[in-house]
CSV table of C-alpha atoms in Angstrom, one decimal:
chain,number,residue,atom,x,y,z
A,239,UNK,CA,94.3,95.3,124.0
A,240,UNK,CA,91.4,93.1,122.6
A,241,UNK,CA,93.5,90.3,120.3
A,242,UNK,CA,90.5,87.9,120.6
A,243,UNK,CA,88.2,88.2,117.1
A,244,UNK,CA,84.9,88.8,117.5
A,245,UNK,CA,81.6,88.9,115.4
A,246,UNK,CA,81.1,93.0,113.9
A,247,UNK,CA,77.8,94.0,115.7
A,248,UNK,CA,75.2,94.7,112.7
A,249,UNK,CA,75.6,98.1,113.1
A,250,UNK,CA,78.8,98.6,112.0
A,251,UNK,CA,77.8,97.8,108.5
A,252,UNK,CA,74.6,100.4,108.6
A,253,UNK,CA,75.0,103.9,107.2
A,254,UNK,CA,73.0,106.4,109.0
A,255,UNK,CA,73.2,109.8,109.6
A,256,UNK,CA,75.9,111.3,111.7
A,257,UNK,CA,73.9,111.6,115.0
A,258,UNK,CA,72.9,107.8,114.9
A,259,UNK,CA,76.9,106.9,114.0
A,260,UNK,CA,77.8,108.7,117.8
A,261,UNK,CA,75.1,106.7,119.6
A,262,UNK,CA,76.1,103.7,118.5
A,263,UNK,CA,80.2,104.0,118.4
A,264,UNK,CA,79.4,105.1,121.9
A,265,UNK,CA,77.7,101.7,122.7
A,266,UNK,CA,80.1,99.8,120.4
A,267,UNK,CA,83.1,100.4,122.8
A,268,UNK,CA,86.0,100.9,121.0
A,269,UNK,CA,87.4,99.7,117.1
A,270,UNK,CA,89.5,96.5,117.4
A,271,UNK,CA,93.5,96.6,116.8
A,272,UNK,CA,94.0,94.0,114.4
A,273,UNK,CA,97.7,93.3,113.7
A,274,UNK,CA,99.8,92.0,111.1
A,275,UNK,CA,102.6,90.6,111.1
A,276,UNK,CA,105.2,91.6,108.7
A,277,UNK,CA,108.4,88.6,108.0
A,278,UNK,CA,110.6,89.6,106.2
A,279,UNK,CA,114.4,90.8,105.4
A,280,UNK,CA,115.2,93.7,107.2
A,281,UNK,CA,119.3,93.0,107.7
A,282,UNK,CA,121.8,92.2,105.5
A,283,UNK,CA,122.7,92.5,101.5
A,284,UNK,CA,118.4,92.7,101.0
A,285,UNK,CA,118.0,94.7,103.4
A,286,UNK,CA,117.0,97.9,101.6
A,287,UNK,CA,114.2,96.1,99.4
A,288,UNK,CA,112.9,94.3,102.6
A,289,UNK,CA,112.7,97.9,104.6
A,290,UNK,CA,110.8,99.8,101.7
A,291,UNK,CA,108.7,97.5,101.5
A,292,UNK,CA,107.9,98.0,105.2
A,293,UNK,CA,107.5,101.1,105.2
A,294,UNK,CA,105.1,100.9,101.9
A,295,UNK,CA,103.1,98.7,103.6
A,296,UNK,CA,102.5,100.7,106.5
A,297,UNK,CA,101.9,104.2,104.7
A,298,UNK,CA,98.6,101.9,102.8
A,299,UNK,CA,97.7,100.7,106.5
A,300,UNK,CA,97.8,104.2,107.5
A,301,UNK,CA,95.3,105.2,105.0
A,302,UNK,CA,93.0,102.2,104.9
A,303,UNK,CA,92.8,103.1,108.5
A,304,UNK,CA,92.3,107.0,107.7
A,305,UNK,CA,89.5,105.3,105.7
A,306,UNK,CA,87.7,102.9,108.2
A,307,UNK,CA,84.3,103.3,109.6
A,308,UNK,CA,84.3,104.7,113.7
A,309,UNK,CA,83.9,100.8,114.6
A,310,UNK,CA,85.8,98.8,112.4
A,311,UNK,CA,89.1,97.2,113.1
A,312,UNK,CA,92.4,99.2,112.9
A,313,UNK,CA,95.3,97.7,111.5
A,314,UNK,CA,98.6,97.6,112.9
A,315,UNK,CA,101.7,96.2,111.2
A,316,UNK,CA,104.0,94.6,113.1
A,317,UNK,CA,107.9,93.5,111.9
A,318,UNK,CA,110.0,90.7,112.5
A,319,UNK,CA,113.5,90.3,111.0
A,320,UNK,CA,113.8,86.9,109.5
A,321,UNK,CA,117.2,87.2,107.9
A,322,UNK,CA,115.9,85.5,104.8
A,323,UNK,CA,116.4,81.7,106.2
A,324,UNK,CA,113.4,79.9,106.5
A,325,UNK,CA,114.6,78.8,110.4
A,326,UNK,CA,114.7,82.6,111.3
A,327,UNK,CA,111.2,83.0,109.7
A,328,UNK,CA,109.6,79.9,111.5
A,329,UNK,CA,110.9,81.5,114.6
A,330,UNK,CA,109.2,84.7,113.7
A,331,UNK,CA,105.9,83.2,112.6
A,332,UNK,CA,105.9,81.2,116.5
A,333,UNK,CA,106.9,85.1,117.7
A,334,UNK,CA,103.9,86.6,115.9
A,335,UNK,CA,101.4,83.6,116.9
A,336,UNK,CA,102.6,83.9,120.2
A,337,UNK,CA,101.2,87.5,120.7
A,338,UNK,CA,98.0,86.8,119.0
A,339,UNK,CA,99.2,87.8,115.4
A,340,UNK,CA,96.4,86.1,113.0
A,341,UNK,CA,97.5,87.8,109.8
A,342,UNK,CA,101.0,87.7,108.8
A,343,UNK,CA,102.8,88.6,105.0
A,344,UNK,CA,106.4,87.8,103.4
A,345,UNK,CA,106.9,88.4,100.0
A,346,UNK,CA,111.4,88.0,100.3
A,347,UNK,CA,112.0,84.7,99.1
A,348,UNK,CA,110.3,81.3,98.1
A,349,UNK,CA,112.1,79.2,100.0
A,350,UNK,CA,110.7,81.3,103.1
A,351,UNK,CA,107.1,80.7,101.5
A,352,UNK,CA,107.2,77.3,101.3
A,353,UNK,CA,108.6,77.2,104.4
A,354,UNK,CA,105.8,79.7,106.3
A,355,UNK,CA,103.2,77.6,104.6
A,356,UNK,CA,104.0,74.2,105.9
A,357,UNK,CA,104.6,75.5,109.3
A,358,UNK,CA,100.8,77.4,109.1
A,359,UNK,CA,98.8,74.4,107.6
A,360,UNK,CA,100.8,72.4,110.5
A,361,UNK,CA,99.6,75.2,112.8
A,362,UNK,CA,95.8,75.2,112.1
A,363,UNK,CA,95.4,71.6,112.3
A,364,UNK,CA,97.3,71.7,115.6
A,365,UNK,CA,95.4,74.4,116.9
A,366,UNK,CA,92.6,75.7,115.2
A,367,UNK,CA,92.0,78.6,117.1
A,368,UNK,CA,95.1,80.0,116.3
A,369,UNK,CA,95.1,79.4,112.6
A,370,UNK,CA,96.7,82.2,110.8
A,371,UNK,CA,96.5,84.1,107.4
A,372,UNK,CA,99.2,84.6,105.2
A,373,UNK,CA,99.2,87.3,102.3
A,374,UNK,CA,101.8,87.1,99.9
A,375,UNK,CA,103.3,89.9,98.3
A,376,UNK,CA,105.9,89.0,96.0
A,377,UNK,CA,106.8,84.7,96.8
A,378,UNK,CA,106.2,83.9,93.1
A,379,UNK,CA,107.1,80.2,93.3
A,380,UNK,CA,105.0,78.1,90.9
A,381,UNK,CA,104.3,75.6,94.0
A,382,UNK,CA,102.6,78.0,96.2
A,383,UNK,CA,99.4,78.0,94.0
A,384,UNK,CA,100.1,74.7,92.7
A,385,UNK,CA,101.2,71.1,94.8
A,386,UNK,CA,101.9,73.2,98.0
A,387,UNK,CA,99.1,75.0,98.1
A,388,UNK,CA,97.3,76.1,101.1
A,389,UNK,CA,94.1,77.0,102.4
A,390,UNK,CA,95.8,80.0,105.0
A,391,UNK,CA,98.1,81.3,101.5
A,392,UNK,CA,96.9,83.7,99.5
A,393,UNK,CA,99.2,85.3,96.8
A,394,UNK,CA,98.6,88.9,95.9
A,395,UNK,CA,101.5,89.0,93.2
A,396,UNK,CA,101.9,87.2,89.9
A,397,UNK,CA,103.9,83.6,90.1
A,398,UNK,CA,107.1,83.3,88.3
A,399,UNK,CA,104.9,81.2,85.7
A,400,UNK,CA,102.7,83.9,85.1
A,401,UNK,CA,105.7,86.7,84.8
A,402,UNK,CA,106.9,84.5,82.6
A,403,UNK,CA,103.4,83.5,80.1
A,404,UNK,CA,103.7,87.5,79.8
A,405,UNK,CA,106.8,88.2,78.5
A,406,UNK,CA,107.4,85.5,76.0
A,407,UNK,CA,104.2,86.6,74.5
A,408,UNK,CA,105.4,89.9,74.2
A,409,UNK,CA,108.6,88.6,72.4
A,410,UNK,CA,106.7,86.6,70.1
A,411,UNK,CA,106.3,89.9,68.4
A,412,UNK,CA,110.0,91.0,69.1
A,413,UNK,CA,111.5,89.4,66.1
A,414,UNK,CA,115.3,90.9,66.9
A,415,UNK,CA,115.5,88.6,70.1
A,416,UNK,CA,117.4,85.7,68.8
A,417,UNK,CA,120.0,84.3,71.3
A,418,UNK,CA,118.8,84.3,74.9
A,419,UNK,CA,121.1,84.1,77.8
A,420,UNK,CA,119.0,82.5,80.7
A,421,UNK,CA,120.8,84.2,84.2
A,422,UNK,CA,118.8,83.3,87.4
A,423,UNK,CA,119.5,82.9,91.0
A,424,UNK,CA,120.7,79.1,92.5
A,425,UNK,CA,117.2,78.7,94.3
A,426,UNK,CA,113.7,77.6,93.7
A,427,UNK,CA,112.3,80.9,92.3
A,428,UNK,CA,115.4,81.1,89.8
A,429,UNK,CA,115.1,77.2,88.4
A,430,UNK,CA,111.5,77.9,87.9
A,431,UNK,CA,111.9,81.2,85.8
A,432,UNK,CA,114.8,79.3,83.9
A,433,UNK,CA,111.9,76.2,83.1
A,434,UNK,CA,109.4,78.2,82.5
A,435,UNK,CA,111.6,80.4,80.0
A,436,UNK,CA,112.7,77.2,77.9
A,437,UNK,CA,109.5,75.4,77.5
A,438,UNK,CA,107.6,78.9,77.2
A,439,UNK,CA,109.8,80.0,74.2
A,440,UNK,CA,109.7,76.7,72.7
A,441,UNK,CA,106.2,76.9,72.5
A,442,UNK,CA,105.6,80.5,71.0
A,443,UNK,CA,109.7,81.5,69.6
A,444,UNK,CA,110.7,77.8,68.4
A,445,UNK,CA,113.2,79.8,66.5
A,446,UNK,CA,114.5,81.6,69.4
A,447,UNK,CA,118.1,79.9,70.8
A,448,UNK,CA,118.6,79.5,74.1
A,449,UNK,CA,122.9,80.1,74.5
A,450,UNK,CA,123.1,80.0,78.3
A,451,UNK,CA,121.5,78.7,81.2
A,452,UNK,CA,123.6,80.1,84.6
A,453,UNK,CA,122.6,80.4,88.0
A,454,UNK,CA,124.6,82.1,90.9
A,455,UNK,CA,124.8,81.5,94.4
A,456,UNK,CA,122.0,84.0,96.1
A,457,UNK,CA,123.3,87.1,97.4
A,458,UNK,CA,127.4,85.8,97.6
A,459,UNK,CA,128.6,86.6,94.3
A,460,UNK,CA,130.3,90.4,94.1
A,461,UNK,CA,131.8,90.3,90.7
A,462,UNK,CA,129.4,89.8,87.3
A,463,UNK,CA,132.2,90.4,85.4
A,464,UNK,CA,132.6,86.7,84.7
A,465,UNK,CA,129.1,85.8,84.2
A,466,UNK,CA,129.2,89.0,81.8
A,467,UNK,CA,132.2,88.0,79.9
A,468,UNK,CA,130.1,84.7,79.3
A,469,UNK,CA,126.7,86.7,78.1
A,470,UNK,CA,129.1,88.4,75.9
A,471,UNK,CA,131.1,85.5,74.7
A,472,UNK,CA,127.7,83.2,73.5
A,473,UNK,CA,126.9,86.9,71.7
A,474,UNK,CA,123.3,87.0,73.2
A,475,UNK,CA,121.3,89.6,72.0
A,476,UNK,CA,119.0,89.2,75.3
A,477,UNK,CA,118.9,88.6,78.7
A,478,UNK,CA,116.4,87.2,80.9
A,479,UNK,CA,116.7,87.3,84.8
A,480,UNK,CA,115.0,86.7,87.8
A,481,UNK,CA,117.8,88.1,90.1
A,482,UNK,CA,116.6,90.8,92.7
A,483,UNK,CA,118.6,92.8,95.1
A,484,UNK,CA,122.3,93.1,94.9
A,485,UNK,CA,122.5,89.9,92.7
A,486,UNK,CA,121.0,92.3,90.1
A,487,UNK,CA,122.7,95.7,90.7
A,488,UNK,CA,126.1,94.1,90.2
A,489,UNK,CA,125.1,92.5,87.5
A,490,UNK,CA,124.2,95.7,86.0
A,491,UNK,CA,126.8,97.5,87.2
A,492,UNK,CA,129.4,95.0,85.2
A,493,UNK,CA,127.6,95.2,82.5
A,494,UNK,CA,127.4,98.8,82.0
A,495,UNK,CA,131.5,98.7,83.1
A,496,UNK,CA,131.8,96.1,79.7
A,497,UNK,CA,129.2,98.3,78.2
A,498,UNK,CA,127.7,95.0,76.9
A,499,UNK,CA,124.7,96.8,74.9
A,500,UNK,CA,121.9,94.1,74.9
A,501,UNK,CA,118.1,93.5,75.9
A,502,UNK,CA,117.9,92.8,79.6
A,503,UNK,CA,114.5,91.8,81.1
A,504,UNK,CA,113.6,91.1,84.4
A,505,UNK,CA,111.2,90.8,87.3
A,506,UNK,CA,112.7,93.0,89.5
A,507,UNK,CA,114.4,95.6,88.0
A,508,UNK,CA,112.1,98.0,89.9
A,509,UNK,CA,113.1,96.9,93.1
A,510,UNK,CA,114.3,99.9,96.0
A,511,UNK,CA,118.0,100.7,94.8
A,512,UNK,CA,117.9,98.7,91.7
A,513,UNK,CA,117.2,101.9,89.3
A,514,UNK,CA,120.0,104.0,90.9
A,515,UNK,CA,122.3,101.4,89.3
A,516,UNK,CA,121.0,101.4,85.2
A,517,UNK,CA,121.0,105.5,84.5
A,518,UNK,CA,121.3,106.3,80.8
A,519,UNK,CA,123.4,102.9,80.1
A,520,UNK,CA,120.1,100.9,80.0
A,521,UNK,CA,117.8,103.8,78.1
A,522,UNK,CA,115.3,101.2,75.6
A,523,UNK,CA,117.2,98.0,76.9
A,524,UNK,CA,115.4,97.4,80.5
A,525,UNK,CA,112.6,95.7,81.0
A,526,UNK,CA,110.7,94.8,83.8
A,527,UNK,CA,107.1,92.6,84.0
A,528,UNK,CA,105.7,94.0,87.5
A,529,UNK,CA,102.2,94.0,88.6
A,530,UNK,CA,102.0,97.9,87.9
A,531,UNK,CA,104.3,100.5,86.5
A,532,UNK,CA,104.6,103.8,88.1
A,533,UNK,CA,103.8,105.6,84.5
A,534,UNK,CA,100.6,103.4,83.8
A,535,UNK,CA,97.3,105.3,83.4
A,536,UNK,CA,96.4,104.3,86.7
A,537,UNK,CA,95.1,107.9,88.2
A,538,UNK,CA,94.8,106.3,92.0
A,539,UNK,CA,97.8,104.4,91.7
A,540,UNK,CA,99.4,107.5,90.6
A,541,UNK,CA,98.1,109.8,93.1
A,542,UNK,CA,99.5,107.5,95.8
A,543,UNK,CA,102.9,107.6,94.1
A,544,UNK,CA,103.4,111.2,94.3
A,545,UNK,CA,102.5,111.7,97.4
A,546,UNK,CA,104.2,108.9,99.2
A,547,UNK,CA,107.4,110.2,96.9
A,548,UNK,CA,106.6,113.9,98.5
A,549,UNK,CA,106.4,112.7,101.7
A,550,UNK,CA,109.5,110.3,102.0
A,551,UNK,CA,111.3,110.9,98.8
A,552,UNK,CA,111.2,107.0,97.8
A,553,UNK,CA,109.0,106.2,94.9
A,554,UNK,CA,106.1,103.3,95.8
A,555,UNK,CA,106.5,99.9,94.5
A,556,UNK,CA,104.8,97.4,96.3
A,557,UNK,CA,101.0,97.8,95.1
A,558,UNK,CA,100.4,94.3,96.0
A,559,UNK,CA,100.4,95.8,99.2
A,560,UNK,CA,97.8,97.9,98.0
A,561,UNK,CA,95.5,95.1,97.0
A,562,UNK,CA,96.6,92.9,100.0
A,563,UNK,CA,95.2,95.3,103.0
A,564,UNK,CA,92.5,96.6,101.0
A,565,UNK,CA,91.1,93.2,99.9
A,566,UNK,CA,91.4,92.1,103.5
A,567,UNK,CA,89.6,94.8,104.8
A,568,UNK,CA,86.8,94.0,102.6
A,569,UNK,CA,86.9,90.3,103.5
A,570,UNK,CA,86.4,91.5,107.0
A,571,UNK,CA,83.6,93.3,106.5
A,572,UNK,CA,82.0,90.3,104.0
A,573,UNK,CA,82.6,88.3,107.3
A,574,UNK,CA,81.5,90.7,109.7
A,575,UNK,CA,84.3,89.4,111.7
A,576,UNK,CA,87.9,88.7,112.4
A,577,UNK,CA,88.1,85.7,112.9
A,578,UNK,CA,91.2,84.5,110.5
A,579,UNK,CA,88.9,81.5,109.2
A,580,UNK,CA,86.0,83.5,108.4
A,581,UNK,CA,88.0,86.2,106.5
A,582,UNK,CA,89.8,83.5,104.3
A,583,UNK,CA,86.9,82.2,103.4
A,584,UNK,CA,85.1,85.3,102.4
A,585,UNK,CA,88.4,86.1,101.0
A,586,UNK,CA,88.5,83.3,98.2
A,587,UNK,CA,86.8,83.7,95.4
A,588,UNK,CA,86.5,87.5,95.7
A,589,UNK,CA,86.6,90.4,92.9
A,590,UNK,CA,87.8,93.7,93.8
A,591,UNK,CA,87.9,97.2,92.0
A,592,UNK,CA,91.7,98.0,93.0
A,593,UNK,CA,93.5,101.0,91.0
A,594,UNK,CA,95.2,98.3,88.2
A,595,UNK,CA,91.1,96.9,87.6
A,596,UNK,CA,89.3,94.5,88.7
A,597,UNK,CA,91.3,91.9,90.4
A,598,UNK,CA,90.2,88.2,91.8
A,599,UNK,CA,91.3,85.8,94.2
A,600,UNK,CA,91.2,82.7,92.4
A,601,UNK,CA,89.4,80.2,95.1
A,602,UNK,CA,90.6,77.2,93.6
A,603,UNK,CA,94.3,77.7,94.1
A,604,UNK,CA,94.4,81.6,96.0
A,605,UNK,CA,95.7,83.0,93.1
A,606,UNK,CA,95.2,86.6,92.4
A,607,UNK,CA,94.6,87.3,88.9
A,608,UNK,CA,95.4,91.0,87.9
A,609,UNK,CA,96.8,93.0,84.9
A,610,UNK,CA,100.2,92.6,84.7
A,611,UNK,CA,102.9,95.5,83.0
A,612,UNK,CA,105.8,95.7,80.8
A,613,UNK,CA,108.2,98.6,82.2
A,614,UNK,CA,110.7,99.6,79.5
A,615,UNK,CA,113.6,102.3,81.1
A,616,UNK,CA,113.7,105.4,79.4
A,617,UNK,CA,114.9,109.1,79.8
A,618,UNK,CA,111.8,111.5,82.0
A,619,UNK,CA,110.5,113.9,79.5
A,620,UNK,CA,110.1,110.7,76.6
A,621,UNK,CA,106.6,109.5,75.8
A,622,UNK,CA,105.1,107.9,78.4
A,623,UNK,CA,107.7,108.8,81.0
A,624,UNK,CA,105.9,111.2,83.2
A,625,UNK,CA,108.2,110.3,86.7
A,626,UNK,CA,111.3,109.2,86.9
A,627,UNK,CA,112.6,106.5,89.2
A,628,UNK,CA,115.0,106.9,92.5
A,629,UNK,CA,116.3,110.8,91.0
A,630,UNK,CA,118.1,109.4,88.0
A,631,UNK,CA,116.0,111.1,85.5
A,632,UNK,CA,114.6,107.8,84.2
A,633,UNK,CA,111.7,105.7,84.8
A,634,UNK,CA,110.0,103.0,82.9
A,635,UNK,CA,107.2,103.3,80.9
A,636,UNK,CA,104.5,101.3,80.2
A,637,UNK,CA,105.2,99.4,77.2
A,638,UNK,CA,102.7,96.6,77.6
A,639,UNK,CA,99.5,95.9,79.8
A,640,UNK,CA,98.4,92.4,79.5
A,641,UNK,CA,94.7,91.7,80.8
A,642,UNK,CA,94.4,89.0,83.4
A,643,UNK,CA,93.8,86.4,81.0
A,644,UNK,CA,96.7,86.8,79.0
A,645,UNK,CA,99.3,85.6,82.3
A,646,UNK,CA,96.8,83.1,84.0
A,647,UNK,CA,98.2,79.9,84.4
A,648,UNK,CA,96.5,76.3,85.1
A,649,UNK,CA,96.8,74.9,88.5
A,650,UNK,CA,97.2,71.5,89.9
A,651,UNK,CA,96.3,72.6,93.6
A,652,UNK,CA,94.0,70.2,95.4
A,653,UNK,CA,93.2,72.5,98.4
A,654,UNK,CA,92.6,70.8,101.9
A,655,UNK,CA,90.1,73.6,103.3
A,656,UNK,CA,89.3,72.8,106.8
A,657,UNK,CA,85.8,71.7,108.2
């Protein structure tokens, strides 16, 4: 197998008729196997978020490929358990570089970001030639597009900053929210949601009081009945989380035990195995801001959804994915190569046409900005509940879609791009 990139012969771009497209496949030898490398959790308590999201990203692989002219590059996805510590993940990335890997994506954790970043800028100024791309699919640290940023990082998912610009402008309008109980996991990702929550309310809710500000140990805590008892005791009307995986399932689950009957938004809560655990206890009281919403009036989005749910009865999730391959792709063929240095620089800067709208990679920072969604859980069969989420009969609809202006943030990045 050909892992060296090469320049796309002019012909691969040209559309002519049928005959002409044999001759020259036939000359063209065959399409090149491009592969990705895919770092991320596939053991332990995250395990199940880190495996959908696998097998999401190879189903759009699968038809980007269905899609690609007879020459161009096929895509191949390969996966490397990092265990969610930023040590396993470094050992990964050497793994995936090893073999020739130029592309790789994460999205389970910011500390693993930062982490994979550092190591890849360290990387191409090292060794140029084996420089490598990394697409992010769900890392929303504020740093990543900001201080730490990186030519080689590109994120394809909102930053906790911009999750966060969303929904305190939608709660400017929600004039019951009145005590706010800050819960957020004892990591980067968490302390930035919890800052950005304070300062963002101030700003636009002055008269909104914040009555607790907790974090938990990631992924070691099996009992929220405390930290409910707490939520319950301040008398918050609202809760605002960043916890993902089982951090947030529990915390749902001893909540709907304590049948504490409050507003809890999140920016995960549509996570694999996450819905399984609300049912009709969070009906009108979920929230989730999410860079698409499986009831949006998105018709390609949608069609994708029902068929991936036909064929492997899990419901589809990770449209950053979507944008991610897709907008790679394209940067190939802007590039006419490859060659990861080529493709990140056609990749900067460009606007797409994905399913949510047109999306761009922000080239000062490598920021995508999109339309992001409100989710609200509600009972299947209610307006604007057309599919329900993981069996349960409930889904979220779309309560708010924000343009890309609404969530974009300022940055401070001072990119180093390479010569």
């Amino acid at each position: 197998m050909n892992m060296v990139p090469r320049k796309w012969p002019r012909h691969w771009l040209k559309v002519g008729a049928c005959a002409a497209a044999l001759v020259m496949s036939a000359h063209a030898g065959a399409a090149e196997t491009v592969k990705i490398g895919f770092i991320d959790l596939l053991s332990g308590p995250f395990a199940l978020t880190g495996q959908s999201s696998l097998n999401q990203l190879r189903e759009v692989v699968a038809q980007v490929n269905a899609k690609a002219g007879p020459n161009e590059p096929r895509f191949e996805v390969v996966d490397f358990d990092n265990k969610g510590t930023p040590q396993e993940s470094l050992n990964a990335l050497k793994a995936a570089t090893d073999r020739g890997i130029r592309y790789v994506t994460q999205g389970g954790g910011s500390g693993v970001a930062l982490a994979l970043v550092d190591a890849l800028n360290k990387l191409a100024e090292r060794d140029p030639e084996r420089a490598t791309v990394y697409l992010n699919y769900a890392a929303m640290d504020p740093q990543l597009t900001n201080e730490r940023c990186s030519f080689w990082h590109f994120r394809f998912y909102p930053s906790s900053e911009m999750k966060m610009e969303a929904l305190t402008t939608y709660l400017q309008g929600r004039k019951d929210v009145k005590r706010v109980y800050l819960l957020n996991q004892d990591y980067t990702h968490g302390r930035q949601v919890s800052k950005a929550a304070k300062e963002y309310l101030a700003r636009k809710r002055p008269d909104i009081e914040i009555v607790g500000d907790d974090f938990v140990p990631i992924a070691q805590t099996r009992d929220f009945a405390p930290y409910v008892a707490k939520i319950a005791a301040a008398k918050a009307d609202t809760v605002i989380t960043s916890n993902w995986g089982s951090d947030l399932t529990l915390l749902f689950k001893s909540s709907r035990d304590y049948g504490l009957n409050i507003n809890y938004f999140t920016l995960n809560a549509n996570n694999p195995g996450t819905p399984a655990q609300i049912g009709p206890w969070g009906d009108g009281k979920i929230g989730v801001v999410w860079n698409w919403v499986h009831n949006a009036p998105t018709p390609e989005l949608e069609k994708i959804y029902v068929d991936y749910k036909k064929k492997t009865g899990e419901d589809f999730v990770f449209a950053a994915h979507w944008n991610s391959v897709h907008m790679l792709r394209e940067a190939m063929r802007k590039a006419q190569s490859t060659d990861a240095k080529k493709v990140a620089l056609a990749l900067e800067g460009m606007t797409y046409k994905s399913p949510m709208g047109e999306v761009r990679m922000r080239k000062t920072d490598h920021q995508l900005e999109a339309p992001l969604y409100l989710g609200i859980w509600a009972k299947q069969g209610s307006k604007g509940v057309k599919y329900d989420a993981e069996k349960t009969g409930y889904g979220f609809r779309s309560e708010v879609a924000w343009d890309n202006y609404i969530s974009a943030q300022p940055t401070s990045c001072q990119m180093k791009r390479p010569s």
